[in-house]
Structure formats: C-alpha cells, structure tokens
Amino acid sequence: MLNNASESAFDIKFSNREVSAWGGMALLKRMLDQMGFQQAASCWDLPLPGSNRGYPPVQLIEQWMVSIWCGACRFAHAETVRFDGTLTRLFGWPKAAGYQAIMRLFKRFDMARNEAVQESVYHWFFTQVSTLKRITLDMDSTVLTRHGEQEGATRGYNPGRRGRPSHHPLLAFVAEARMVANFWLRPGNAYTTNNVLAFIESTLRHLGDKMVGLFRADSGFFDEAILSLLEGRKIDCIISAKLTQRLQAAIVRDARWWALETGLELAEIIYQAQGWSGHRYRRRWVPLQG
C-alpha cells in the first residue's frame, strides 16, 4: 500500500489529446524546415498527379520519408503514418495519402526523370553539408538477391545464392561522412564496369562544388577508361589491380622494393595491361608480406 506522501507524487487524470508513438518526429520535422526541404522539393520537377484530386508530389515524398523513419520497409507500411492524426497535423498535411498513392507517384518515373530528379536532390543535399569541402569518394558494386519477379532482376554472378535472380547495383559513398553520393540499379548479369563512366560523371555532378581529393575502388574498376577519366579530371585514385600473370611478371621483372617497416614493402613500376593503348600509368604496389 502506498503512503500519503507517495500518493501525492502522482497525478492521474484523463486527457482528450491524441497520443502518438512517434513524438520524436517533431525533431526531424524541425530539421526539414531548417533545411528548406519543401521549398527545394517543389523545384525538383516531380511527376504531377494524373487528376486534380491527386495528392501533391512533395507531400507524398515527405510522407514516404516519414514512413521510413517510422520503420517502414515496404509500401503497405506507410499506412502506419496515414492513420496517425498527430503526424498528419505535425507535418501540415491536409490529409494523409494511402500507400497506393505513393506507389502511383513512383510508377510515373522513367529513367530520364529519375536521373534528373536524383541529380537535383543530391545537389541540393550536398549544398546543405557546408563543412565538407574536399572528400574521399569510394565506389563499389554489390549483389542483391531477389525473390519473386522484381523488374530488372536477372540471373548473373551471385556467390551467395547461385542461380537466383539478382540486381547488381553501382554505389558511391562519401567516406568522411558515410553518405551515399549515388546509386544505380542494374540487372544481375551486368558486368562491374557496365555504365561506370556515366555513373562517375553523374556522381561528380551530384557533389556540386565538393572537390574529390581521392577516388577509391576495388579491382572490378581497374579499367583504362576509368583511369583516363580520373586523370582527365585530375583526381588522384587508389584502385586495386587484378593480379594477373602479366602483372605478376612485370612486378617480378621491374619492381625494386624498399622496406617501410617490418612486413611492409613498397615499389613503383610503369605498367601496360593487355588492351591498354600504351605505358601510360605509373602505379605503386604495396603488398603485405606475411
């Protein structure tokens, strides 16, 4: 039994105010307002609704973002936000849209519209990050196994689930801030360097006035055309080389090693890979010994 002192410490009463499990969204709403999200999104040339009764595309994008922040991992989960009156009032939506309206918005995108809107979004986003002036750009590709009949999913290199349909996207990251700078979805049978030159150019446009001080990638991007593009842009790079027999022979024949410390040696050679137009690249090889 509680004594009188303990009972007086609690105030129990009823309230007509709605209660939401997503009260923390108020902070994210304040962040979007400070960034000028709605004003910027109105200039992104988003697809317009097919009728006068359709929802504004900026609201649909904002509602989908809020749904993801609330844990949505598929379109149907956006209904959580739709039926939360507190969130509807917090973000100033006259009426929250159903998830099918969000799906219809994304279906109105084609490849050209997608690239144009994506470039505008990324360019706006990176202008907000004023503290980053010189960045390290990391590029990679990965395999996403698919179950079902997703558009563009095909059989290709899939070490985890051999024979399963997959996508093989290209990704670019800003290393200092762990931010995604670009993302292109490709069929699972696409080779690593397919469309990579256009992808790099697109990524550099996304970054706006940010200077790429270093470009890093694995051996899947060890390609003469990629190196030519980076050298033309005066971008330093670190790209893992495919240790072919031709390269191994060149290292054994031409390399003169000097030790930096125990177990770490460095050498520099002039190398022409098969199919390259000439001895154009000087590269440093730093193998770890033991």
PDB file of C-alpha atoms in Angstrom:
ATOM      1  CA  MET A   1       0.000   0.000   0.000  1.00  0.00           C
ATOM      2  CA  LEU A   2       1.291   3.494  -0.888  1.00  0.00           C
ATOM      3  CA  ASN A   3       1.514   6.001   1.907  1.00  0.00           C
ATOM      4  CA  ASN A   4       0.116   9.514   1.598  1.00  0.00           C
ATOM      5  CA  ALA A   5       3.468  11.000   0.599  1.00  0.00           C
ATOM      6  CA  SER A   6       3.833   8.547  -2.267  1.00  0.00           C
ATOM      7  CA  GLU A   7       0.264   9.043  -3.461  1.00  0.00           C
ATOM      8  CA  SER A   8       0.724  12.814  -3.695  1.00  0.00           C
ATOM      9  CA  ALA A   9       3.693  12.361  -6.099  1.00  0.00           C
ATOM     10  CA  PHE A  10       1.430  11.062  -8.890  1.00  0.00           C
ATOM     11  CA  ASP A  11      -1.182  12.995 -10.836  1.00  0.00           C
ATOM     12  CA  ILE A  12      -3.601  10.653 -12.614  1.00  0.00           C
ATOM     13  CA  LYS A  13      -6.126  12.195 -14.988  1.00  0.00           C
ATOM     14  CA  PHE A  14      -7.731  11.734 -18.396  1.00  0.00           C
ATOM     15  CA  SER A  15      -6.931  13.831 -21.467  1.00  0.00           C
ATOM     16  CA  ASN A  16      -8.694  14.307 -24.798  1.00  0.00           C
ATOM     17  CA  ARG A  17      -5.374  14.962 -26.574  1.00  0.00           C
ATOM     18  CA  GLU A  18      -4.186  12.298 -29.022  1.00  0.00           C
ATOM     19  CA  VAL A  19      -1.116  10.303 -28.112  1.00  0.00           C
ATOM     20  CA  SER A  20       1.414   9.235 -30.751  1.00  0.00           C
ATOM     21  CA  ALA A  21       4.247   6.735 -30.520  1.00  0.00           C
ATOM     22  CA  TRP A  22       6.214   8.892 -32.981  1.00  0.00           C
ATOM     23  CA  GLY A  23       6.652  12.079 -30.982  1.00  0.00           C
ATOM     24  CA  GLY A  24      10.338  12.132 -31.884  1.00  0.00           C
ATOM     25  CA  MET A  25       9.356  13.033 -35.449  1.00  0.00           C
ATOM     26  CA  ALA A  26       8.966  16.628 -34.226  1.00  0.00           C
ATOM     27  CA  LEU A  27      12.762  16.940 -34.219  1.00  0.00           C
ATOM     28  CA  LEU A  28      13.015  15.622 -37.780  1.00  0.00           C
ATOM     29  CA  LYS A  29      10.248  17.978 -38.861  1.00  0.00           C
ATOM     30  CA  ARG A  30      12.264  20.861 -37.426  1.00  0.00           C
ATOM     31  CA  MET A  31      15.335  19.626 -39.307  1.00  0.00           C
ATOM     32  CA  LEU A  32      13.452  19.527 -42.634  1.00  0.00           C
ATOM     33  CA  ASP A  33      12.128  23.044 -42.040  1.00  0.00           C
ATOM     34  CA  GLN A  34      15.611  24.387 -41.298  1.00  0.00           C
ATOM     35  CA  MET A  35      16.927  22.750 -44.491  1.00  0.00           C
ATOM     36  CA  GLY A  36      14.086  24.238 -46.539  1.00  0.00           C
ATOM     37  CA  PHE A  37      13.009  20.807 -47.724  1.00  0.00           C
ATOM     38  CA  GLN A  38       9.558  21.665 -49.066  1.00  0.00           C
ATOM     39  CA  GLN A  39      10.795  24.715 -50.962  1.00  0.00           C
ATOM     40  CA  ALA A  40      13.621  22.686 -52.516  1.00  0.00           C
ATOM     41  CA  ALA A  41      11.406  19.696 -53.357  1.00  0.00           C
ATOM     42  CA  SER A  42       8.962  21.935 -55.199  1.00  0.00           C
ATOM     43  CA  CYS A  43      11.770  22.655 -57.720  1.00  0.00           C
ATOM     44  CA  TRP A  44      12.714  19.016 -58.395  1.00  0.00           C
ATOM     45  CA  ASP A  45      10.323  18.510 -61.324  1.00  0.00           C
ATOM     46  CA  LEU A  46       8.489  15.657 -59.598  1.00  0.00           C
ATOM     47  CA  PRO A  47       5.788  13.907 -61.670  1.00  0.00           C
ATOM     48  CA  LEU A  48       2.419  15.569 -61.224  1.00  0.00           C
ATOM     49  CA  PRO A  49      -0.711  13.585 -60.270  1.00  0.00           C
ATOM     50  CA  GLY A  50      -2.948  12.297 -63.010  1.00  0.00           C
ATOM     51  CA  SER A  51      -6.049  14.117 -61.723  1.00  0.00           C
ATOM     52  CA  ASN A  52      -6.987  17.238 -59.782  1.00  0.00           C
ATOM     53  CA  ARG A  53      -7.858  15.053 -56.818  1.00  0.00           C
ATOM     54  CA  GLY A  54      -4.320  13.691 -56.581  1.00  0.00           C
ATOM     55  CA  TYR A  55      -2.019  14.469 -53.682  1.00  0.00           C
ATOM     56  CA  PRO A  56       0.831  16.989 -54.123  1.00  0.00           C
ATOM     57  CA  PRO A  57       4.006  15.056 -55.018  1.00  0.00           C
ATOM     58  CA  VAL A  58       6.025  16.916 -52.362  1.00  0.00           C
ATOM     59  CA  GLN A  59       3.637  15.641 -49.685  1.00  0.00           C
ATOM     60  CA  LEU A  60       3.905  12.075 -50.988  1.00  0.00           C
ATOM     61  CA  ILE A  61       7.708  12.211 -50.898  1.00  0.00           C
ATOM     62  CA  GLU A  62       7.669  13.687 -47.402  1.00  0.00           C
ATOM     63  CA  GLN A  63       5.117  11.135 -46.218  1.00  0.00           C
ATOM     64  CA  TRP A  64       7.204   8.275 -47.589  1.00  0.00           C
ATOM     65  CA  MET A  65      10.302   9.640 -45.808  1.00  0.00           C
ATOM     66  CA  VAL A  66       8.372   9.840 -42.530  1.00  0.00           C
ATOM     67  CA  SER A  67       7.135   6.278 -43.059  1.00  0.00           C
ATOM     68  CA  ILE A  68      10.726   5.059 -43.444  1.00  0.00           C
ATOM     69  CA  TRP A  69      11.749   6.961 -40.309  1.00  0.00           C
ATOM     70  CA  CYS A  70       8.916   5.164 -38.511  1.00  0.00           C
ATOM     71  CA  GLY A  71      10.272   1.784 -39.628  1.00  0.00           C
ATOM     72  CA  ALA A  72       8.512   1.109 -42.944  1.00  0.00           C
ATOM     73  CA  CYS A  73      10.290  -1.378 -45.198  1.00  0.00           C
ATOM     74  CA  ARG A  74       7.528  -1.800 -47.783  1.00  0.00           C
ATOM     75  CA  PHE A  75       4.845   0.457 -49.251  1.00  0.00           C
ATOM     76  CA  ALA A  76       1.990  -1.049 -47.239  1.00  0.00           C
ATOM     77  CA  HIS A  77       3.728   0.008 -44.019  1.00  0.00           C
ATOM     78  CA  ALA A  78       3.045   3.652 -44.916  1.00  0.00           C
ATOM     79  CA  GLU A  79      -0.459   3.099 -43.558  1.00  0.00           C
ATOM     80  CA  THR A  80       1.022   3.471 -40.069  1.00  0.00           C
ATOM     81  CA  VAL A  81       1.620   7.138 -40.810  1.00  0.00           C
ATOM     82  CA  ARG A  82      -1.665   7.545 -42.632  1.00  0.00           C
ATOM     83  CA  PHE A  83      -3.735   6.644 -39.575  1.00  0.00           C
ATOM     84  CA  ASP A  84      -1.699   8.689 -37.106  1.00  0.00           C
ATOM     85  CA  GLY A  85      -3.528  12.011 -36.814  1.00  0.00           C
ATOM     86  CA  THR A  86      -0.747  13.542 -34.740  1.00  0.00           C
ATOM     87  CA  LEU A  87       1.808  13.061 -37.520  1.00  0.00           C
ATOM     88  CA  THR A  88      -0.635  14.414 -40.103  1.00  0.00           C
ATOM     89  CA  ARG A  89      -1.032  17.654 -38.136  1.00  0.00           C
ATOM     90  CA  LEU A  90       2.673  17.858 -37.253  1.00  0.00           C
ATOM     91  CA  PHE A  91       3.738  17.860 -40.897  1.00  0.00           C
ATOM     92  CA  GLY A  92       0.839  20.038 -42.026  1.00  0.00           C
ATOM     93  CA  TRP A  93      -0.743  17.604 -44.470  1.00  0.00           C
ATOM     94  CA  PRO A  94      -4.436  18.365 -45.133  1.00  0.00           C
ATOM     95  CA  LYS A  95      -4.981  14.613 -45.363  1.00  0.00           C
ATOM     96  CA  ALA A  96      -2.514  11.728 -45.307  1.00  0.00           C
ATOM     97  CA  ALA A  97      -2.400   9.676 -48.513  1.00  0.00           C
ATOM     98  CA  GLY A  98      -2.740   5.914 -48.725  1.00  0.00           C
ATOM     99  CA  TYR A  99       0.268   3.855 -49.731  1.00  0.00           C
ATOM    100  CA  GLN A 100      -1.171   3.241 -53.204  1.00  0.00           C
ATOM    101  CA  ALA A 101      -0.903   6.963 -53.967  1.00  0.00           C
ATOM    102  CA  ILE A 102       2.798   6.804 -53.125  1.00  0.00           C
ATOM    103  CA  MET A 103       3.203   3.784 -55.388  1.00  0.00           C
ATOM    104  CA  ARG A 104       1.475   5.615 -58.260  1.00  0.00           C
ATOM    105  CA  LEU A 105       3.911   8.511 -57.846  1.00  0.00           C
ATOM    106  CA  PHE A 106       6.954   6.273 -58.225  1.00  0.00           C
ATOM    107  CA  LYS A 107       5.408   4.458 -61.200  1.00  0.00           C
ATOM    108  CA  ARG A 108       5.301   7.782 -63.063  1.00  0.00           C
ATOM    109  CA  PHE A 109       9.111   7.927 -63.049  1.00  0.00           C
ATOM    110  CA  ASP A 110      11.062   6.811 -66.097  1.00  0.00           C
ATOM    111  CA  MET A 111      14.857   6.583 -66.426  1.00  0.00           C
ATOM    112  CA  ALA A 112      15.275  10.162 -67.659  1.00  0.00           C
ATOM    113  CA  ARG A 113      13.037  11.635 -64.955  1.00  0.00           C
ATOM    114  CA  ASN A 114      14.689   9.504 -62.304  1.00  0.00           C
ATOM    115  CA  GLU A 115      18.188  10.723 -63.181  1.00  0.00           C
ATOM    116  CA  ALA A 116      17.101  14.373 -63.423  1.00  0.00           C
ATOM    117  CA  VAL A 117      15.299  14.319 -60.068  1.00  0.00           C
ATOM    118  CA  GLN A 118      18.077  12.337 -58.402  1.00  0.00           C
ATOM    119  CA  GLU A 119      20.676  14.856 -59.569  1.00  0.00           C
ATOM    120  CA  SER A 120      18.618  17.759 -58.222  1.00  0.00           C
ATOM    121  CA  VAL A 121      18.054  16.028 -54.873  1.00  0.00           C
ATOM    122  CA  TYR A 122      21.711  15.126 -54.350  1.00  0.00           C
ATOM    123  CA  HIS A 123      22.958  18.530 -55.481  1.00  0.00           C
ATOM    124  CA  TRP A 124      20.606  20.234 -53.006  1.00  0.00           C
ATOM    125  CA  PHE A 125      21.558  17.816 -50.239  1.00  0.00           C
ATOM    126  CA  PHE A 126      25.302  18.309 -50.575  1.00  0.00           C
ATOM    127  CA  THR A 127      24.930  22.094 -50.627  1.00  0.00           C
ATOM    128  CA  GLN A 128      23.484  21.700 -47.110  1.00  0.00           C
ATOM    129  CA  VAL A 129      26.687  19.973 -45.939  1.00  0.00           C
ATOM    130  CA  SER A 130      28.873  23.061 -45.855  1.00  0.00           C
ATOM    131  CA  THR A 131      31.581  21.563 -43.631  1.00  0.00           C
ATOM    132  CA  LEU A 132      32.738  19.148 -46.348  1.00  0.00           C
ATOM    133  CA  LYS A 133      34.943  20.806 -48.956  1.00  0.00           C
ATOM    134  CA  ARG A 134      37.364  18.070 -50.006  1.00  0.00           C
ATOM    135  CA  ILE A 135      36.148  14.486 -49.913  1.00  0.00           C
ATOM    136  CA  THR A 136      37.190  10.886 -50.484  1.00  0.00           C
ATOM    137  CA  LEU A 137      34.865   9.110 -52.914  1.00  0.00           C
ATOM    138  CA  ASP A 138      34.508   5.342 -52.573  1.00  0.00           C
ATOM    139  CA  MET A 139      32.901   3.297 -55.348  1.00  0.00           C
ATOM    140  CA  ASP A 140      31.711  -0.272 -55.224  1.00  0.00           C
ATOM    141  CA  SER A 141      29.201  -2.738 -56.630  1.00  0.00           C
ATOM    142  CA  THR A 142      27.233  -5.406 -54.824  1.00  0.00           C
ATOM    143  CA  VAL A 143      24.802  -8.255 -55.482  1.00  0.00           C
ATOM    144  CA  LEU A 144      21.222  -8.071 -54.197  1.00  0.00           C
ATOM    145  CA  THR A 145      19.439 -11.424 -54.326  1.00  0.00           C
ATOM    146  CA  ARG A 146      15.783 -11.130 -55.304  1.00  0.00           C
ATOM    147  CA  HIS A 147      12.844 -13.394 -54.547  1.00  0.00           C
ATOM    148  CA  GLY A 148       9.851 -13.113 -56.832  1.00  0.00           C
ATOM    149  CA  GLU A 149       9.675 -11.217 -60.122  1.00  0.00           C
ATOM    150  CA  GLN A 150      11.162  -7.775 -59.482  1.00  0.00           C
ATOM    151  CA  GLU A 151      11.738  -5.634 -62.564  1.00  0.00           C
ATOM    152  CA  GLY A 152      15.258  -5.948 -63.934  1.00  0.00           C
ATOM    153  CA  ALA A 153      16.225  -8.937 -61.765  1.00  0.00           C
ATOM    154  CA  THR A 154      18.169 -11.466 -63.839  1.00  0.00           C
ATOM    155  CA  ARG A 155      20.488 -14.371 -63.248  1.00  0.00           C
ATOM    156  CA  GLY A 156      24.130 -13.404 -63.010  1.00  0.00           C
ATOM    157  CA  TYR A 157      27.112 -13.664 -60.698  1.00  0.00           C
ATOM    158  CA  ASN A 158      25.603 -14.425 -57.296  1.00  0.00           C
ATOM    159  CA  PRO A 159      28.078 -16.070 -54.897  1.00  0.00           C
ATOM    160  CA  GLY A 160      25.581 -16.189 -52.039  1.00  0.00           C
ATOM    161  CA  ARG A 161      22.626 -17.761 -53.872  1.00  0.00           C
ATOM    162  CA  ARG A 162      23.817 -19.262 -57.133  1.00  0.00           C
ATOM    163  CA  GLY A 163      21.193 -19.315 -59.850  1.00  0.00           C
ATOM    164  CA  ARG A 164      18.869 -16.867 -58.080  1.00  0.00           C
ATOM    165  CA  PRO A 165      17.788 -13.661 -59.888  1.00  0.00           C
ATOM    166  CA  SER A 166      19.556 -10.578 -58.605  1.00  0.00           C
ATOM    167  CA  HIS A 167      20.399  -6.925 -59.163  1.00  0.00           C
ATOM    168  CA  HIS A 168      23.977  -5.683 -59.453  1.00  0.00           C
ATOM    169  CA  PRO A 169      23.886  -2.016 -58.389  1.00  0.00           C
ATOM    170  CA  LEU A 170      26.655   0.573 -58.526  1.00  0.00           C
ATOM    171  CA  LEU A 171      27.179   2.629 -55.377  1.00  0.00           C
ATOM    172  CA  ALA A 172      29.251   5.677 -54.464  1.00  0.00           C
ATOM    173  CA  PHE A 173      29.932   6.920 -50.925  1.00  0.00           C
ATOM    174  CA  VAL A 174      31.476   9.976 -49.283  1.00  0.00           C
ATOM    175  CA  ALA A 175      33.910   8.325 -46.889  1.00  0.00           C
ATOM    176  CA  GLU A 176      34.252  11.196 -44.411  1.00  0.00           C
ATOM    177  CA  ALA A 177      30.515  11.401 -43.692  1.00  0.00           C
ATOM    178  CA  ARG A 178      29.360   7.881 -44.648  1.00  0.00           C
ATOM    179  CA  MET A 179      26.854   9.385 -47.057  1.00  0.00           C
ATOM    180  CA  VAL A 180      25.547   7.796 -50.252  1.00  0.00           C
ATOM    181  CA  ALA A 181      26.542  10.004 -53.183  1.00  0.00           C
ATOM    182  CA  ASN A 182      24.925   7.945 -55.951  1.00  0.00           C
ATOM    183  CA  PHE A 183      23.143   4.637 -56.582  1.00  0.00           C
ATOM    184  CA  TRP A 184      22.266   2.979 -59.868  1.00  0.00           C
ATOM    185  CA  LEU A 185      20.300  -0.260 -60.015  1.00  0.00           C
ATOM    186  CA  ARG A 186      21.395  -2.656 -62.759  1.00  0.00           C
ATOM    187  CA  PRO A 187      20.373  -6.180 -63.849  1.00  0.00           C
ATOM    188  CA  GLY A 188      22.124  -9.041 -62.130  1.00  0.00           C
ATOM    189  CA  ASN A 189      24.021 -10.040 -65.272  1.00  0.00           C
ATOM    190  CA  ALA A 190      25.656  -6.611 -65.680  1.00  0.00           C
ATOM    191  CA  TYR A 191      29.460  -6.601 -65.554  1.00  0.00           C
ATOM    192  CA  THR A 192      31.069  -4.469 -62.836  1.00  0.00           C
ATOM    193  CA  THR A 193      32.196  -1.696 -65.200  1.00  0.00           C
ATOM    194  CA  ASN A 194      28.967  -1.503 -67.243  1.00  0.00           C
ATOM    195  CA  ASN A 195      27.900   2.174 -67.461  1.00  0.00           C
ATOM    196  CA  VAL A 196      30.510   3.085 -64.845  1.00  0.00           C
ATOM    197  CA  LEU A 197      31.837   6.118 -66.763  1.00  0.00           C
ATOM    198  CA  ALA A 198      28.376   7.689 -66.916  1.00  0.00           C
ATOM    199  CA  PHE A 199      27.925   6.755 -63.255  1.00  0.00           C
ATOM    200  CA  ILE A 200      31.121   8.573 -62.230  1.00  0.00           C
ATOM    201  CA  GLU A 201      30.143  11.666 -64.232  1.00  0.00           C
ATOM    202  CA  SER A 202      26.690  11.600 -62.632  1.00  0.00           C
ATOM    203  CA  THR A 203      28.216  11.271 -59.157  1.00  0.00           C
ATOM    204  CA  LEU A 204      30.546  14.229 -59.690  1.00  0.00           C
ATOM    205  CA  ARG A 205      27.556  16.351 -60.721  1.00  0.00           C
ATOM    206  CA  HIS A 206      25.738  15.282 -57.546  1.00  0.00           C
ATOM    207  CA  LEU A 207      28.604  16.567 -55.422  1.00  0.00           C
ATOM    208  CA  GLY A 208      28.344  20.098 -56.785  1.00  0.00           C
ATOM    209  CA  ASP A 209      31.251  22.211 -55.570  1.00  0.00           C
ATOM    210  CA  LYS A 210      32.792  19.456 -53.439  1.00  0.00           C
ATOM    211  CA  MET A 211      36.328  18.591 -54.503  1.00  0.00           C
ATOM    212  CA  VAL A 212      37.170  14.901 -54.805  1.00  0.00           C
ATOM    213  CA  GLY A 213      40.626  14.590 -53.291  1.00  0.00           C
ATOM    214  CA  LEU A 214      40.810  10.812 -53.636  1.00  0.00           C
ATOM    215  CA  PHE A 215      38.877   8.143 -55.522  1.00  0.00           C
ATOM    216  CA  ARG A 216      38.984   4.574 -54.170  1.00  0.00           C
ATOM    217  CA  ALA A 217      37.681   1.350 -55.717  1.00  0.00           C
ATOM    218  CA  ASP A 218      38.372  -2.371 -55.856  1.00  0.00           C
ATOM    219  CA  SER A 219      39.825  -4.400 -58.716  1.00  0.00           C
ATOM    220  CA  GLY A 220      36.496  -4.570 -60.543  1.00  0.00           C
ATOM    221  CA  PHE A 221      37.111  -0.947 -61.577  1.00  0.00           C
ATOM    222  CA  PHE A 222      40.728  -1.432 -62.725  1.00  0.00           C
ATOM    223  CA  ASP A 223      40.000  -0.294 -66.260  1.00  0.00           C
ATOM    224  CA  GLU A 224      41.851   2.021 -68.649  1.00  0.00           C
ATOM    225  CA  ALA A 225      38.763   4.093 -69.464  1.00  0.00           C
ATOM    226  CA  ILE A 226      38.093   4.757 -65.765  1.00  0.00           C
ATOM    227  CA  LEU A 227      41.713   5.728 -65.136  1.00  0.00           C
ATOM    228  CA  SER A 228      41.657   8.048 -68.166  1.00  0.00           C
ATOM    229  CA  LEU A 229      38.520   9.777 -66.885  1.00  0.00           C
ATOM    230  CA  LEU A 230      40.015  10.310 -63.435  1.00  0.00           C
ATOM    231  CA  GLU A 231      43.305  11.576 -64.817  1.00  0.00           C
ATOM    232  CA  GLY A 232      41.436  13.952 -67.114  1.00  0.00           C
ATOM    233  CA  ARG A 233      39.612  15.297 -64.071  1.00  0.00           C
ATOM    234  CA  LYS A 234      42.917  15.460 -62.120  1.00  0.00           C
ATOM    235  CA  ILE A 235      41.515  13.170 -59.425  1.00  0.00           C
ATOM    236  CA  ASP A 236      44.020  11.034 -57.510  1.00  0.00           C
ATOM    237  CA  CYS A 237      42.941   7.435 -57.149  1.00  0.00           C
ATOM    238  CA  ILE A 238      43.665   4.185 -55.341  1.00  0.00           C
ATOM    239  CA  ILE A 239      42.313   1.215 -57.332  1.00  0.00           C
ATOM    240  CA  SER A 240      43.179  -2.379 -56.563  1.00  0.00           C
ATOM    241  CA  ALA A 241      44.738  -4.122 -59.546  1.00  0.00           C
ATOM    242  CA  LYS A 242      43.772  -7.534 -60.815  1.00  0.00           C
ATOM    243  CA  LEU A 243      46.827  -9.676 -60.055  1.00  0.00           C
ATOM    244  CA  THR A 244      47.035 -11.277 -63.480  1.00  0.00           C
ATOM    245  CA  GLN A 245      50.007 -13.342 -64.646  1.00  0.00           C
ATOM    246  CA  ARG A 246      51.077 -10.411 -66.826  1.00  0.00           C
ATOM    247  CA  LEU A 247      51.120  -8.075 -63.821  1.00  0.00           C
ATOM    248  CA  GLN A 248      52.891 -10.602 -61.605  1.00  0.00           C
ATOM    249  CA  ALA A 249      55.606 -10.991 -64.242  1.00  0.00           C
ATOM    250  CA  ALA A 250      56.014  -7.207 -64.522  1.00  0.00           C
ATOM    251  CA  ILE A 251      56.362  -6.865 -60.751  1.00  0.00           C
ATOM    252  CA  VAL A 252      58.967  -9.627 -60.552  1.00  0.00           C
ATOM    253  CA  ARG A 253      60.878  -8.211 -63.534  1.00  0.00           C
ATOM    254  CA  ASP A 254      60.750  -4.458 -62.911  1.00  0.00           C
ATOM    255  CA  ALA A 255      59.968  -3.752 -59.270  1.00  0.00           C
ATOM    256  CA  ARG A 256      62.688  -2.518 -56.930  1.00  0.00           C
ATOM    257  CA  TRP A 257      61.438  -2.885 -53.389  1.00  0.00           C
ATOM    258  CA  TRP A 258      62.261  -0.894 -50.291  1.00  0.00           C
ATOM    259  CA  ALA A 259      61.017  -1.630 -46.816  1.00  0.00           C
ATOM    260  CA  LEU A 260      58.901   0.918 -44.972  1.00  0.00           C
ATOM    261  CA  GLU A 261      58.727  -1.210 -41.860  1.00  0.00           C
ATOM    262  CA  THR A 262      58.751  -4.864 -40.940  1.00  0.00           C
ATOM    263  CA  GLY A 263      56.332  -6.725 -43.186  1.00  0.00           C
ATOM    264  CA  LEU A 264      55.548  -3.697 -45.384  1.00  0.00           C
ATOM    265  CA  GLU A 265      57.394  -3.022 -48.636  1.00  0.00           C
ATOM    266  CA  LEU A 266      56.755  -0.617 -51.496  1.00  0.00           C
ATOM    267  CA  ALA A 267      57.705  -0.457 -55.156  1.00  0.00           C
ATOM    268  CA  GLU A 268      56.764   1.590 -58.226  1.00  0.00           C
ATOM    269  CA  ILE A 269      56.633   0.372 -61.807  1.00  0.00           C
ATOM    270  CA  ILE A 270      55.426   1.502 -65.219  1.00  0.00           C
ATOM    271  CA  TYR A 271      52.814  -0.987 -66.413  1.00  0.00           C
ATOM    272  CA  GLN A 272      50.777  -1.605 -69.550  1.00  0.00           C
ATOM    273  CA  ALA A 273      47.888  -4.010 -69.114  1.00  0.00           C
ATOM    274  CA  GLN A 274      46.687  -6.093 -72.027  1.00  0.00           C
ATOM    275  CA  GLY A 275      44.459  -3.995 -74.267  1.00  0.00           C
ATOM    276  CA  TRP A 276      45.740  -0.659 -72.974  1.00  0.00           C
ATOM    277  CA  SER A 277      46.941   1.862 -75.549  1.00  0.00           C
ATOM    278  CA  GLY A 278      50.408   2.299 -74.022  1.00  0.00           C
ATOM    279  CA  HIS A 279      52.613   2.633 -70.947  1.00  0.00           C
ATOM    280  CA  ARG A 280      50.584   5.453 -69.542  1.00  0.00           C
ATOM    281  CA  TYR A 281      50.256   4.800 -65.830  1.00  0.00           C
ATOM    282  CA  ARG A 282      52.718   4.720 -63.002  1.00  0.00           C
ATOM    283  CA  ARG A 283      51.340   2.779 -60.091  1.00  0.00           C
ATOM    284  CA  ARG A 284      52.591   1.889 -56.643  1.00  0.00           C
ATOM    285  CA  TRP A 285      52.210  -1.650 -55.375  1.00  0.00           C
ATOM    286  CA  VAL A 286      52.183  -2.199 -51.640  1.00  0.00           C
ATOM    287  CA  PRO A 287      51.774  -5.903 -50.819  1.00  0.00           C
ATOM    288  CA  LEU A 288      51.760  -7.022 -47.219  1.00  0.00           C
ATOM    289  CA  GLN A 289      54.391  -9.691 -46.638  1.00  0.00           C
ATOM    290  CA  GLY A 290      53.229 -12.355 -44.179  1.00  0.00           C
TER     291      GLY A 290
END
